[in-house]
Amino acid sequence: MNVPIRNHDIAELKRLDLAHHLPAQADHKVIAELGGSRIITRADGCYIHDGEGHTILDGMAGLWCVNVGYGREELAKAAYEQMLELPYYNTFFKTATPPTVRLAAKIAEKMGGDLSHVFFNSSGSEANDTVFRLARHYWKLKGEPQRTVFISRWNAYHGSTVAGVSLGGMKHMHVQGDLPIPGVEHVRQPYGFGEGFGEDPDAFAEACVQAIEDKILEVGPEKVAAFIGEPVQGAGGVIIPPEGYWPKVEALCRKYGILLVCDEVICGFGRLGHWFGHQGYGIKPDMIAMAKGLSSGYLPISAVGVADHIVAELKEKGGDFIHGFTYSGHPTCAAVAIANIEIMEREGLIERTRTDTGPYLAKALARLNDHPLVGETRSRGLLGAVEIVREKGTNLRFLDKEGEAGPIVRDICIRNGLMVRGIRDTIVCCPPLIITHAQIDELVDIIGRSLTEAEPILR
Ligand code: PLP
């Protein structure tokens, strides 16, 4: 279906934006200086279009979420039909709706193993709040109520609610709002380029895992409820751990009887070439949080996958788990998520990411290794990063601009027609899973060109 292109009064929209809108995760002074937000008016496939006539390759899949690309009529139809039949009903009153139940079964099939149940929410942050409350509830039911502490990593991102920010390890977020809340401890991240430069990857993995064990012993193993981590840290800068890291973390959790939680909000639904990122590392978490790619961002929906032994406690011991949201299991969101998963199945997007476009992105990014500003390129599936350095062969950053190189290069990329993110001194990308080889070349070429343009500004 061709949707007619609507004409928007962009000047008026920018005026209204400044007068009434507070955009998320933004410096509102900077937006005011820019004369208002960039107004994105439409999108198709892998491209977004703004009100000033720019077409931009969306190297971020929106916000790490539009896995099946833009303009999917099938998803609009699923929402339309569900809204006419039953737009909304809740799951509080011992009730459920057909799409909610069908989606739960579909996700269970993709998770496999003993992750057989899901709890629905609307956002990734809410999914992690659910993890937080469910883990503590579980340990109470198990007769170990003192197990309340979560261990997470510095520079992890687990959302923007009070629990999400606390579980996350972003110090600049902790500062706003006196966080983390008690009961969350942070340990070093497995960031090889930044913190293990030149070290043997196995030894570095071992050291990172040792830091977790040290923390467990410091807190007291009997007090630790869970360890939480993204299979690959996304918003932290696409930090891909050394291969041995996750199996060792899993073994540690088993050793001390601690729950292992994977935050799959970015890594889930094909991003790393598997339905869930942990599957590629061969580990078996007790809970997983998912959102974003679950509906490809077409409607807000998230879920927590829960292992049988946790569900067994809930079902055997009984008593209310007093947690949930008005929109938990929202039928229209669920109907869209089902249709989204069906697209991924039909088009083989997971397989294609693992065997074709993911490896192609890795090779294309490797072309940038010759660039004088590039310290490392890395990727897993369709999640990629380029490290910007002052001196080749080192991980040294630009002295007076440490932490700023990413945003500087990002702005140039956007001017050159590519949306990426600049996280400190790293450029990251996360394109829709439908991206073609030619579009990957376009993405990498624009990053290369933009780095060259940035060099005189940075040096
Ligand atoms: N967890 C991870 C790994 C994320 O990347 C995000 C968002 O980027 C969240 C949680 C929070 O999701 P939301 O913004 O939907 O609350």
CSV table of C-alpha atoms and ligand atoms in Angstrom, one decimal:
chain,number,residue,atom,x,y,z
A,1,MET,CA,0.0,0.0,0.0
A,2,ASN,CA,1.4,3.4,-0.9
A,3,VAL,CA,0.7,5.9,1.8
A,4,PRO,CA,0.4,9.4,0.4
A,5,ILE,CA,3.3,11.7,1.4
A,6,ARG,CA,1.9,14.3,3.7
A,7,ASN,CA,3.2,17.8,3.7
A,8,HIS,CA,4.1,19.0,7.2
A,9,ASP,CA,4.7,22.6,8.2
A,10,ILE,CA,8.2,21.9,9.6
A,11,ALA,CA,8.8,25.5,10.9
A,12,GLU,CA,5.6,25.3,12.8
A,13,LEU,CA,6.4,21.8,14.2
A,14,LYS,CA,9.8,23.0,15.3
A,15,ARG,CA,8.2,25.9,17.0
A,16,LEU,CA,5.7,23.6,18.8
A,17,ASP,CA,8.6,21.2,19.7
A,18,LEU,CA,10.5,24.0,21.4
A,19,ALA,CA,7.4,25.4,23.1
A,20,HIS,CA,5.9,22.2,24.4
A,21,HIS,CA,8.0,19.1,24.0
A,22,LEU,CA,10.8,17.7,26.1
A,23,PRO,CA,12.6,15.1,24.0
A,24,ALA,CA,14.0,12.0,25.8
A,25,GLN,CA,17.7,11.6,26.9
A,26,ALA,CA,18.4,15.1,25.5
A,27,ASP,CA,20.3,18.3,26.4
A,28,HIS,CA,17.3,20.7,26.1
A,29,LYS,CA,19.6,23.7,25.9
A,30,VAL,CA,21.3,22.2,22.8
A,31,ILE,CA,18.0,21.5,21.2
A,32,ALA,CA,16.9,25.1,21.8
A,33,GLU,CA,20.1,26.3,20.2
A,34,LEU,CA,19.5,24.1,17.2
A,35,GLY,CA,16.1,25.7,16.8
A,36,GLY,CA,14.2,22.5,17.7
A,37,SER,CA,14.5,18.8,17.0
A,38,ARG,CA,15.0,17.3,13.6
A,39,ILE,CA,11.5,16.3,12.5
A,40,ILE,CA,11.5,12.8,11.1
A,41,THR,CA,8.4,12.5,8.9
A,42,ARG,CA,8.5,9.1,7.3
A,43,ALA,CA,10.6,6.0,6.6
A,44,ASP,CA,10.8,3.0,4.3
A,45,GLY,CA,13.0,0.0,4.3
A,46,CYS,CA,16.3,1.1,5.9
A,47,TYR,CA,15.9,4.8,5.3
A,48,ILE,CA,14.4,7.6,7.3
A,49,HIS,CA,13.3,11.0,5.8
A,50,ASP,CA,13.3,14.3,7.6
A,51,GLY,CA,11.1,17.3,7.1
A,52,GLU,CA,13.9,19.3,5.4
A,53,GLY,CA,14.1,16.8,2.6
A,54,HIS,CA,17.1,14.7,3.8
A,55,THR,CA,17.1,11.0,3.3
A,56,ILE,CA,19.2,9.2,5.9
A,57,LEU,CA,20.4,5.5,6.0
A,58,ASP,CA,19.2,4.4,9.4
A,59,GLY,CA,22.3,2.7,10.7
A,60,MET,CA,20.7,2.5,14.2
A,61,ALA,CA,17.4,0.7,13.2
A,62,GLY,CA,15.6,3.6,15.1
A,63,LEU,CA,16.9,3.0,18.6
A,64,TRP,CA,18.3,-0.6,18.1
A,65,CYS,CA,14.8,-1.9,17.3
A,66,VAL,CA,13.4,-1.7,13.8
A,67,ASN,CA,14.7,-5.1,12.9
A,68,VAL,CA,12.3,-5.8,10.0
A,69,GLY,CA,12.8,-2.3,8.6
A,70,TYR,CA,10.2,0.4,8.0
A,71,GLY,CA,7.0,0.4,6.1
A,72,ARG,CA,5.7,-3.1,6.8
A,73,GLU,CA,2.0,-3.1,5.8
A,74,GLU,CA,1.6,-6.5,7.5
A,75,LEU,CA,2.3,-5.0,10.9
A,76,ALA,CA,-0.1,-2.1,10.3
A,77,LYS,CA,-2.8,-4.6,9.3
A,78,ALA,CA,-2.2,-6.8,12.4
A,79,ALA,CA,-2.7,-3.7,14.6
A,80,TYR,CA,-5.7,-2.5,12.6
A,81,GLU,CA,-7.5,-5.9,12.7
A,82,GLN,CA,-6.7,-6.5,16.4
A,83,MET,CA,-7.9,-3.0,17.3
A,84,LEU,CA,-11.2,-3.6,15.7
A,85,GLU,CA,-11.7,-7.0,17.3
A,86,LEU,CA,-10.3,-6.3,20.8
A,87,PRO,CA,-8.0,-3.2,21.1
A,88,TYR,CA,-7.3,-3.7,24.8
A,89,TYR,CA,-7.8,-5.9,27.7
A,90,ASN,CA,-5.7,-6.5,30.8
A,91,THR,CA,-4.2,-9.6,32.4
A,92,PHE,CA,-5.0,-8.6,36.0
A,93,PHE,CA,-8.4,-10.3,36.4
A,94,LYS,CA,-7.4,-13.9,35.8
A,95,THR,CA,-7.8,-12.9,32.1
A,96,ALA,CA,-5.8,-13.1,29.0
A,97,THR,CA,-6.4,-12.4,25.3
A,98,PRO,CA,-5.7,-14.6,22.2
A,99,PRO,CA,-2.7,-12.7,20.9
A,100,THR,CA,-1.1,-12.5,24.4
A,101,VAL,CA,-1.3,-16.2,24.9
A,102,ARG,CA,-0.2,-17.0,21.3
A,103,LEU,CA,2.8,-14.6,21.6
A,104,ALA,CA,3.9,-16.1,24.9
A,105,ALA,CA,3.9,-19.6,23.3
A,106,LYS,CA,5.8,-18.2,20.3
A,107,ILE,CA,8.5,-16.6,22.4
A,108,ALA,CA,8.8,-19.8,24.5
A,109,GLU,CA,9.4,-21.7,21.3
A,110,LYS,CA,12.2,-19.3,20.3
A,111,MET,CA,13.8,-19.3,23.8
A,112,GLY,CA,13.8,-23.1,24.0
A,113,GLY,CA,15.1,-25.2,26.8
A,114,ASP,CA,13.5,-24.6,30.2
A,115,LEU,CA,12.7,-20.9,29.4
A,116,SER,CA,9.0,-21.8,28.9
A,117,HIS,CA,7.1,-18.8,30.3
A,118,VAL,CA,7.0,-15.0,29.7
A,119,PHE,CA,5.8,-12.0,31.7
A,120,PHE,CA,4.8,-9.0,29.6
A,121,ASN,CA,5.5,-5.3,30.0
A,122,SER,CA,5.8,-2.4,27.7
A,123,SER,CA,9.5,-1.3,27.7
A,124,GLY,CA,12.9,-2.7,28.2
A,125,SER,CA,13.2,-0.8,31.5
A,126,GLU,CA,10.0,-2.3,32.8
A,127,ALA,CA,11.3,-5.8,31.8
A,128,ASN,CA,14.3,-5.2,34.0
A,129,ASP,CA,12.1,-3.9,36.8
A,130,THR,CA,10.2,-7.2,36.5
A,131,VAL,CA,13.4,-9.1,36.6
A,132,PHE,CA,14.4,-7.2,39.8
A,133,ARG,CA,11.2,-7.9,41.6
A,134,LEU,CA,10.7,-11.4,40.4
A,135,ALA,CA,14.2,-12.5,41.4
A,136,ARG,CA,13.7,-11.2,44.9
A,137,HIS,CA,10.2,-12.7,45.1
A,138,TYR,CA,11.6,-16.0,43.9
A,139,TRP,CA,14.3,-16.1,46.6
A,140,LYS,CA,11.7,-15.3,49.3
A,141,LEU,CA,9.5,-18.2,48.1
A,142,LYS,CA,12.6,-20.4,48.1
A,143,GLY,CA,13.2,-19.6,51.8
A,144,GLU,CA,16.3,-17.5,51.1
A,145,PRO,CA,14.9,-13.9,51.6
A,146,GLN,CA,18.4,-12.5,52.3
A,147,ARG,CA,19.3,-13.1,48.6
A,148,THR,CA,18.5,-9.6,47.4
A,149,VAL,CA,21.7,-8.3,45.8
A,150,PHE,CA,22.1,-7.9,42.1
A,151,ILE,CA,25.6,-7.8,40.5
A,152,SER,CA,25.9,-5.9,37.2
A,153,ARG,CA,28.7,-4.3,35.2
A,154,TRP,CA,30.0,-0.7,35.0
A,155,ASN,CA,28.9,0.9,31.8
A,156,ALA,CA,26.0,-1.6,31.3
A,157,TYR,CA,22.6,-0.1,30.2
A,158,HIS,CA,19.5,-1.7,31.6
A,159,GLY,CA,17.0,1.2,31.2
A,160,SER,CA,15.9,4.5,32.5
A,161,THR,CA,13.6,3.7,35.4
A,162,VAL,CA,14.9,3.8,39.0
A,163,ALA,CA,15.7,0.1,38.9
A,164,GLY,CA,16.9,0.2,35.3
A,165,VAL,CA,19.4,3.0,36.0
A,166,SER,CA,20.5,1.3,39.2
A,167,LEU,CA,21.1,-2.0,37.5
A,168,GLY,CA,22.8,-0.2,34.7
A,169,GLY,CA,26.4,0.9,35.3
A,170,MET,CA,26.4,4.4,33.8
A,171,LYS,CA,27.9,6.7,36.4
A,172,HIS,CA,26.6,9.9,34.7
A,173,MET,CA,23.1,8.4,35.0
A,174,HIS,CA,23.6,7.4,38.7
A,175,VAL,CA,24.6,11.0,39.5
A,176,GLN,CA,21.1,12.2,38.5
A,177,GLY,CA,18.7,11.0,41.2
A,178,ASP,CA,21.1,9.6,43.8
A,179,LEU,CA,21.2,6.1,42.3
A,180,PRO,CA,21.9,3.2,42.4
A,181,ILE,CA,19.3,2.1,45.0
A,182,PRO,CA,20.7,-0.2,47.7
A,183,GLY,CA,21.3,-3.8,46.7
A,184,VAL,CA,23.0,-3.3,43.4
A,185,GLU,CA,26.8,-3.8,43.0
A,186,HIS,CA,28.9,-3.2,39.9
A,187,VAL,CA,32.0,-4.9,38.6
A,188,ARG,CA,34.3,-4.3,35.7
A,189,GLN,CA,33.1,-4.8,32.1
A,190,PRO,CA,34.7,-7.1,29.5
A,191,TYR,CA,35.8,-4.2,27.3
A,192,GLY,CA,38.9,-5.6,25.7
A,193,PHE,CA,39.9,-2.6,23.6
A,194,GLY,CA,39.3,-0.1,26.4
A,195,GLU,CA,40.4,-2.0,29.5
A,196,GLY,CA,42.3,-5.1,28.4
A,197,PHE,CA,44.3,-3.6,25.5
A,198,GLY,CA,47.1,-5.9,24.4
A,199,GLU,CA,46.1,-8.6,26.9
A,200,ASP,CA,45.5,-12.2,25.9
A,201,PRO,CA,41.7,-12.4,25.5
A,202,ASP,CA,41.4,-15.6,27.6
A,203,ALA,CA,43.4,-14.0,30.5
A,204,PHE,CA,41.3,-10.8,30.2
A,205,ALA,CA,38.1,-12.9,30.3
A,206,GLU,CA,39.4,-14.7,33.4
A,207,ALA,CA,40.3,-11.4,35.1
A,208,CYS,CA,36.8,-10.0,34.4
A,209,VAL,CA,35.2,-13.2,35.8
A,210,GLN,CA,37.5,-13.1,38.8
A,211,ALA,CA,36.2,-9.6,39.5
A,212,ILE,CA,32.7,-11.0,39.7
A,213,GLU,CA,33.7,-13.8,42.0
A,214,ASP,CA,35.6,-11.3,44.2
A,215,LYS,CA,32.4,-9.2,44.4
A,216,ILE,CA,30.3,-12.3,45.3
A,217,LEU,CA,32.6,-13.2,48.1
A,218,GLU,CA,32.7,-9.5,49.3
A,219,VAL,CA,28.9,-9.3,49.4
A,220,GLY,CA,28.5,-12.9,50.8
A,221,PRO,CA,27.4,-15.6,48.3
A,222,GLU,CA,24.3,-16.2,50.4
A,223,LYS,CA,23.1,-12.6,49.8
A,224,VAL,CA,23.4,-12.5,46.0
A,225,ALA,CA,20.2,-12.9,44.1
A,226,ALA,CA,21.4,-12.6,40.5
A,227,PHE,CA,24.0,-11.5,38.0
A,228,ILE,CA,22.7,-9.4,35.1
A,229,GLY,CA,24.4,-8.6,31.8
A,230,GLU,CA,23.7,-7.9,28.1
A,231,PRO,CA,25.3,-10.6,26.0
A,232,VAL,CA,26.9,-7.7,24.1
A,233,GLN,CA,26.7,-4.3,25.8
A,234,GLY,CA,24.9,-2.1,23.3
A,235,ALA,CA,24.6,1.5,24.6
A,236,GLY,CA,27.9,1.1,26.5
A,237,GLY,CA,29.6,1.1,23.0
A,238,VAL,CA,29.0,-2.4,21.5
A,239,ILE,CA,31.3,-4.2,23.9
A,240,ILE,CA,31.7,-7.7,22.7
A,241,PRO,CA,33.2,-9.9,25.5
A,242,PRO,CA,36.0,-12.4,24.8
A,243,GLU,CA,34.6,-15.8,23.7
A,244,GLY,CA,35.3,-17.5,27.0
A,245,TYR,CA,33.6,-14.8,29.2
A,246,TRP,CA,30.0,-15.9,29.2
A,247,PRO,CA,30.5,-19.7,29.8
A,248,LYS,CA,32.8,-18.7,32.8
A,249,VAL,CA,30.2,-16.3,34.2
A,250,GLU,CA,27.5,-19.1,33.9
A,251,ALA,CA,29.8,-21.5,35.7
A,252,LEU,CA,30.3,-19.0,38.5
A,253,CYS,CA,26.6,-18.4,38.9
A,254,ARG,CA,26.0,-22.1,39.2
A,255,LYS,CA,28.9,-22.5,41.7
A,256,TYR,CA,27.2,-20.0,44.1
A,257,GLY,CA,23.6,-20.8,43.2
A,258,ILE,CA,23.0,-17.3,41.8
A,259,LEU,CA,20.4,-16.6,39.1
A,260,LEU,CA,21.9,-15.7,35.7
A,261,VAL,CA,19.9,-12.9,33.8
A,262,CYS,CA,20.6,-11.9,30.3
A,263,ASP,CA,19.3,-8.5,29.2
A,264,GLU,CA,18.4,-9.3,25.6
A,265,VAL,CA,16.7,-6.0,24.9
A,266,ILE,CA,19.1,-5.2,22.0
A,267,CYS,CA,20.6,-8.6,21.4
A,268,GLY,CA,17.3,-10.5,21.1
A,269,PHE,CA,15.3,-11.1,17.9
A,270,GLY,CA,18.2,-11.8,15.5
A,271,ARG,CA,20.6,-8.9,16.2
A,272,LEU,CA,23.5,-11.3,16.9
A,273,GLY,CA,22.4,-13.9,14.4
A,274,HIS,CA,20.4,-16.0,16.8
A,275,TRP,CA,16.9,-15.5,18.2
A,276,PHE,CA,18.6,-14.5,21.4
A,277,GLY,CA,22.1,-13.4,21.9
A,278,HIS,CA,22.9,-15.8,24.8
A,279,GLN,CA,22.2,-18.8,22.4
A,280,GLY,CA,25.3,-17.9,20.4
A,281,TYR,CA,27.4,-18.1,23.6
A,282,GLY,CA,25.9,-21.5,24.5
A,283,ILE,CA,24.7,-20.5,28.0
A,284,LYS,CA,21.4,-21.0,29.7
A,285,PRO,CA,20.1,-18.0,31.7
A,286,ASP,CA,17.4,-18.3,34.3
A,287,MET,CA,15.7,-15.1,33.1
A,288,ILE,CA,16.0,-13.0,30.0
A,289,ALA,CA,14.6,-9.4,29.3
A,290,MET,CA,13.5,-8.6,25.8
A,291,ALA,CA,11.9,-5.6,24.0
A,292,LYS,CA,12.8,-3.6,20.9
A,293,GLY,CA,13.1,-6.2,18.2
A,294,LEU,CA,10.2,-8.1,19.7
A,295,SER,CA,7.8,-5.8,17.7
A,296,SER,CA,10.6,-4.2,15.7
A,297,GLY,CA,9.6,-1.0,17.6
A,298,TYR,CA,6.2,-0.8,15.7
A,299,LEU,CA,4.4,-0.8,19.1
A,300,PRO,CA,5.8,-0.8,22.6
A,301,ILE,CA,6.0,-4.3,24.1
A,302,SER,CA,8.6,-6.1,26.3
A,303,ALA,CA,8.8,-9.4,28.0
A,304,VAL,CA,10.7,-11.4,30.6
A,305,GLY,CA,11.5,-15.0,29.8
A,306,VAL,CA,11.4,-17.1,32.9
A,307,ALA,CA,12.9,-20.6,33.5
A,308,ASP,CA,10.8,-23.5,34.8
A,309,HIS,CA,12.4,-23.7,38.2
A,310,ILE,CA,11.3,-20.1,39.0
A,311,VAL,CA,7.9,-20.7,37.5
A,312,ALA,CA,7.6,-23.8,39.6
A,313,GLU,CA,8.0,-21.8,42.8
A,314,LEU,CA,5.3,-19.3,41.7
A,315,LYS,CA,2.9,-22.1,40.8
A,316,GLU,CA,3.6,-24.4,43.7
A,317,LYS,CA,3.9,-21.9,46.6
A,318,GLY,CA,1.2,-19.6,45.3
A,319,GLY,CA,0.3,-16.2,46.6
A,320,ASP,CA,0.1,-13.1,44.5
A,321,PHE,CA,3.2,-11.8,42.7
A,322,ILE,CA,2.0,-8.3,43.2
A,323,HIS,CA,3.5,-6.8,40.0
A,324,GLY,CA,2.3,-5.9,36.6
A,325,PHE,CA,1.2,-3.0,34.4
A,326,THR,CA,-2.0,-1.8,32.7
A,327,TYR,CA,-0.4,-2.7,29.4
A,328,SER,CA,1.1,-6.1,30.4
A,329,GLY,CA,0.1,-8.4,27.6
A,330,HIS,CA,-1.5,-5.6,25.5
A,331,PRO,CA,-3.3,-7.5,22.7
A,332,THR,CA,-2.7,-5.1,19.9
A,333,CYS,CA,1.1,-4.9,20.7
A,334,ALA,CA,1.1,-8.7,21.0
A,335,ALA,CA,-0.6,-9.1,17.6
A,336,VAL,CA,2.0,-6.9,16.0
A,337,ALA,CA,4.8,-8.8,17.7
A,338,ILE,CA,3.5,-12.1,16.4
A,339,ALA,CA,3.3,-10.7,12.9
A,340,ASN,CA,6.8,-9.3,13.3
A,341,ILE,CA,8.2,-12.7,14.4
A,342,GLU,CA,6.4,-14.3,11.4
A,343,ILE,CA,8.2,-11.9,9.0
A,344,MET,CA,11.6,-12.8,10.6
A,345,GLU,CA,10.8,-16.5,10.2
A,346,ARG,CA,9.5,-16.2,6.6
A,347,GLU,CA,12.4,-14.0,5.4
A,348,GLY,CA,15.0,-16.0,7.3
A,349,LEU,CA,16.4,-12.8,8.9
A,350,ILE,CA,18.1,-14.6,11.8
A,351,GLU,CA,19.9,-17.0,9.5
A,352,ARG,CA,20.8,-14.3,7.1
A,353,THR,CA,22.3,-12.1,9.8
A,354,ARG,CA,24.4,-15.0,11.1
A,355,THR,CA,25.6,-16.4,7.8
A,356,ASP,CA,25.5,-13.5,5.3
A,357,THR,CA,24.9,-9.9,6.3
A,358,GLY,CA,26.7,-10.2,9.7
A,359,PRO,CA,29.9,-11.6,8.2
A,360,TYR,CA,29.6,-9.0,5.4
A,361,LEU,CA,29.4,-6.2,7.9
A,362,ALA,CA,32.5,-7.5,9.7
A,363,LYS,CA,34.4,-7.6,6.4
A,364,ALA,CA,33.2,-4.2,5.3
A,365,LEU,CA,34.1,-2.6,8.7
A,366,ALA,CA,37.6,-4.2,8.5
A,367,ARG,CA,38.2,-2.0,5.5
A,368,LEU,CA,38.3,0.9,7.9
A,369,ASN,CA,41.2,-0.6,9.8
A,370,ASP,CA,43.6,1.2,7.4
A,371,HIS,CA,42.2,4.6,8.4
A,372,PRO,CA,44.6,6.6,10.5
A,373,LEU,CA,41.9,7.3,13.2
A,374,VAL,CA,40.7,3.7,13.6
A,375,GLY,CA,42.0,1.7,16.5
A,376,GLU,CA,39.7,-1.3,16.1
A,377,THR,CA,36.6,-2.4,14.3
A,378,ARG,CA,34.4,-5.1,15.7
A,379,SER,CA,31.0,-6.6,15.2
A,380,ARG,CA,28.8,-9.5,16.1
A,381,GLY,CA,25.8,-10.2,13.8
A,382,LEU,CA,24.6,-6.7,12.8
A,383,LEU,CA,25.9,-4.8,15.8
A,384,GLY,CA,29.2,-3.0,15.0
A,385,ALA,CA,31.7,-0.5,16.4
A,386,VAL,CA,34.6,1.6,15.3
A,387,GLU,CA,37.1,2.8,17.9
A,388,ILE,CA,38.5,6.3,17.2
A,389,VAL,CA,42.1,6.8,18.4
A,390,ARG,CA,44.8,9.5,18.2
A,391,GLU,CA,47.6,7.1,17.4
A,392,LYS,CA,47.3,4.0,15.3
A,393,GLY,CA,48.3,0.8,17.1
A,394,THR,CA,47.3,2.2,20.5
A,395,ASN,CA,44.0,2.9,22.3
A,396,LEU,CA,45.0,6.5,23.1
A,397,ARG,CA,42.3,9.0,22.6
A,398,PHE,CA,42.5,12.7,21.5
A,399,LEU,CA,43.9,14.5,24.5
A,400,ASP,CA,41.6,17.5,24.9
A,401,LYS,CA,38.7,15.8,23.3
A,402,GLU,CA,38.6,12.5,25.1
A,403,GLY,CA,35.0,11.1,25.0
A,404,GLU,CA,34.0,13.6,22.3
A,405,ALA,CA,35.3,12.0,19.1
A,406,GLY,CA,32.2,9.7,18.7
A,407,PRO,CA,29.7,12.6,18.8
A,408,ILE,CA,31.8,14.7,16.5
A,409,VAL,CA,32.1,11.9,13.9
A,410,ARG,CA,28.4,11.0,14.4
A,411,ASP,CA,27.3,14.5,13.5
A,412,ILE,CA,29.4,14.4,10.3
A,413,CYS,CA,27.9,11.0,9.5
A,414,ILE,CA,24.4,12.4,9.8
A,415,ARG,CA,25.3,15.3,7.6
A,416,ASN,CA,26.6,12.8,5.1
A,417,GLY,CA,23.3,10.8,5.2
A,418,LEU,CA,23.9,8.1,7.8
A,419,MET,CA,22.4,7.8,11.3
A,420,VAL,CA,24.8,6.2,13.7
A,421,ARG,CA,25.6,6.8,17.4
A,422,GLY,CA,28.7,8.3,18.9
A,423,ILE,CA,29.4,6.8,22.3
A,424,ARG,CA,32.4,8.5,23.8
A,425,ASP,CA,35.2,7.7,21.3
A,426,THR,CA,33.3,4.9,19.5
A,427,ILE,CA,31.0,5.0,16.6
A,428,VAL,CA,28.4,2.2,16.8
A,429,CYS,CA,25.9,0.9,14.3
A,430,CYS,CA,22.9,-1.4,14.4
A,431,PRO,CA,21.1,-1.4,11.1
A,432,PRO,CA,17.8,-3.1,10.3
A,433,LEU,CA,18.2,-6.8,9.7
A,434,ILE,CA,16.9,-6.4,6.1
A,435,ILE,CA,20.0,-4.3,5.2
A,436,THR,CA,21.6,-5.3,1.8
A,437,HIS,CA,25.3,-5.7,1.0
A,438,ALA,CA,25.1,-2.4,-1.0
A,439,GLN,CA,23.6,-0.6,1.9
A,440,ILE,CA,26.3,-2.0,4.3
A,441,ASP,CA,28.9,-0.7,1.8
A,442,GLU,CA,27.1,2.7,1.9
A,443,LEU,CA,27.1,2.7,5.7
A,444,VAL,CA,30.8,1.8,6.0
A,445,ASP,CA,31.8,4.2,3.2
A,446,ILE,CA,30.0,7.1,5.0
A,447,ILE,CA,31.7,6.3,8.3
A,448,GLY,CA,35.1,6.3,6.5
A,449,ARG,CA,34.5,9.6,4.7
A,450,SER,CA,33.2,11.2,7.9
A,451,LEU,CA,36.3,10.0,9.9
A,452,THR,CA,38.5,11.7,7.3
A,453,GLU,CA,36.4,14.9,7.5
A,454,ALA,CA,36.7,14.8,11.3
A,455,GLU,CA,40.5,14.4,11.4
A,456,PRO,CA,41.4,18.1,11.2
A,457,ILE,CA,38.8,18.9,13.9
A,458,LEU,CA,40.1,16.2,16.2
A,459,ARG,CA,43.9,16.8,15.7
B,1,PLP,N1,18.2,-2.8,28.3
B,1,PLP,C1,19.0,-2.6,27.3
B,1,PLP,C2,20.1,-3.6,27.0
B,1,PLP,C3,18.8,-1.5,26.4
B,1,PLP,O1,19.6,-1.3,25.4
B,1,PLP,C4,17.7,-0.7,26.7
B,1,PLP,C5,17.4,0.5,25.8
B,1,PLP,O2,18.2,0.9,25.0
B,1,PLP,C6,16.9,-1.0,27.8
B,1,PLP,C7,17.2,-2.0,28.6
B,1,PLP,C8,15.7,-0.1,28.2
B,1,PLP,O3,14.7,-0.2,27.2
B,1,PLP,P1,13.6,0.9,27.1
B,1,PLP,O4,14.2,2.1,26.6
B,1,PLP,O5,12.5,0.3,26.2
B,1,PLP,O6,13.0,1.1,28.5
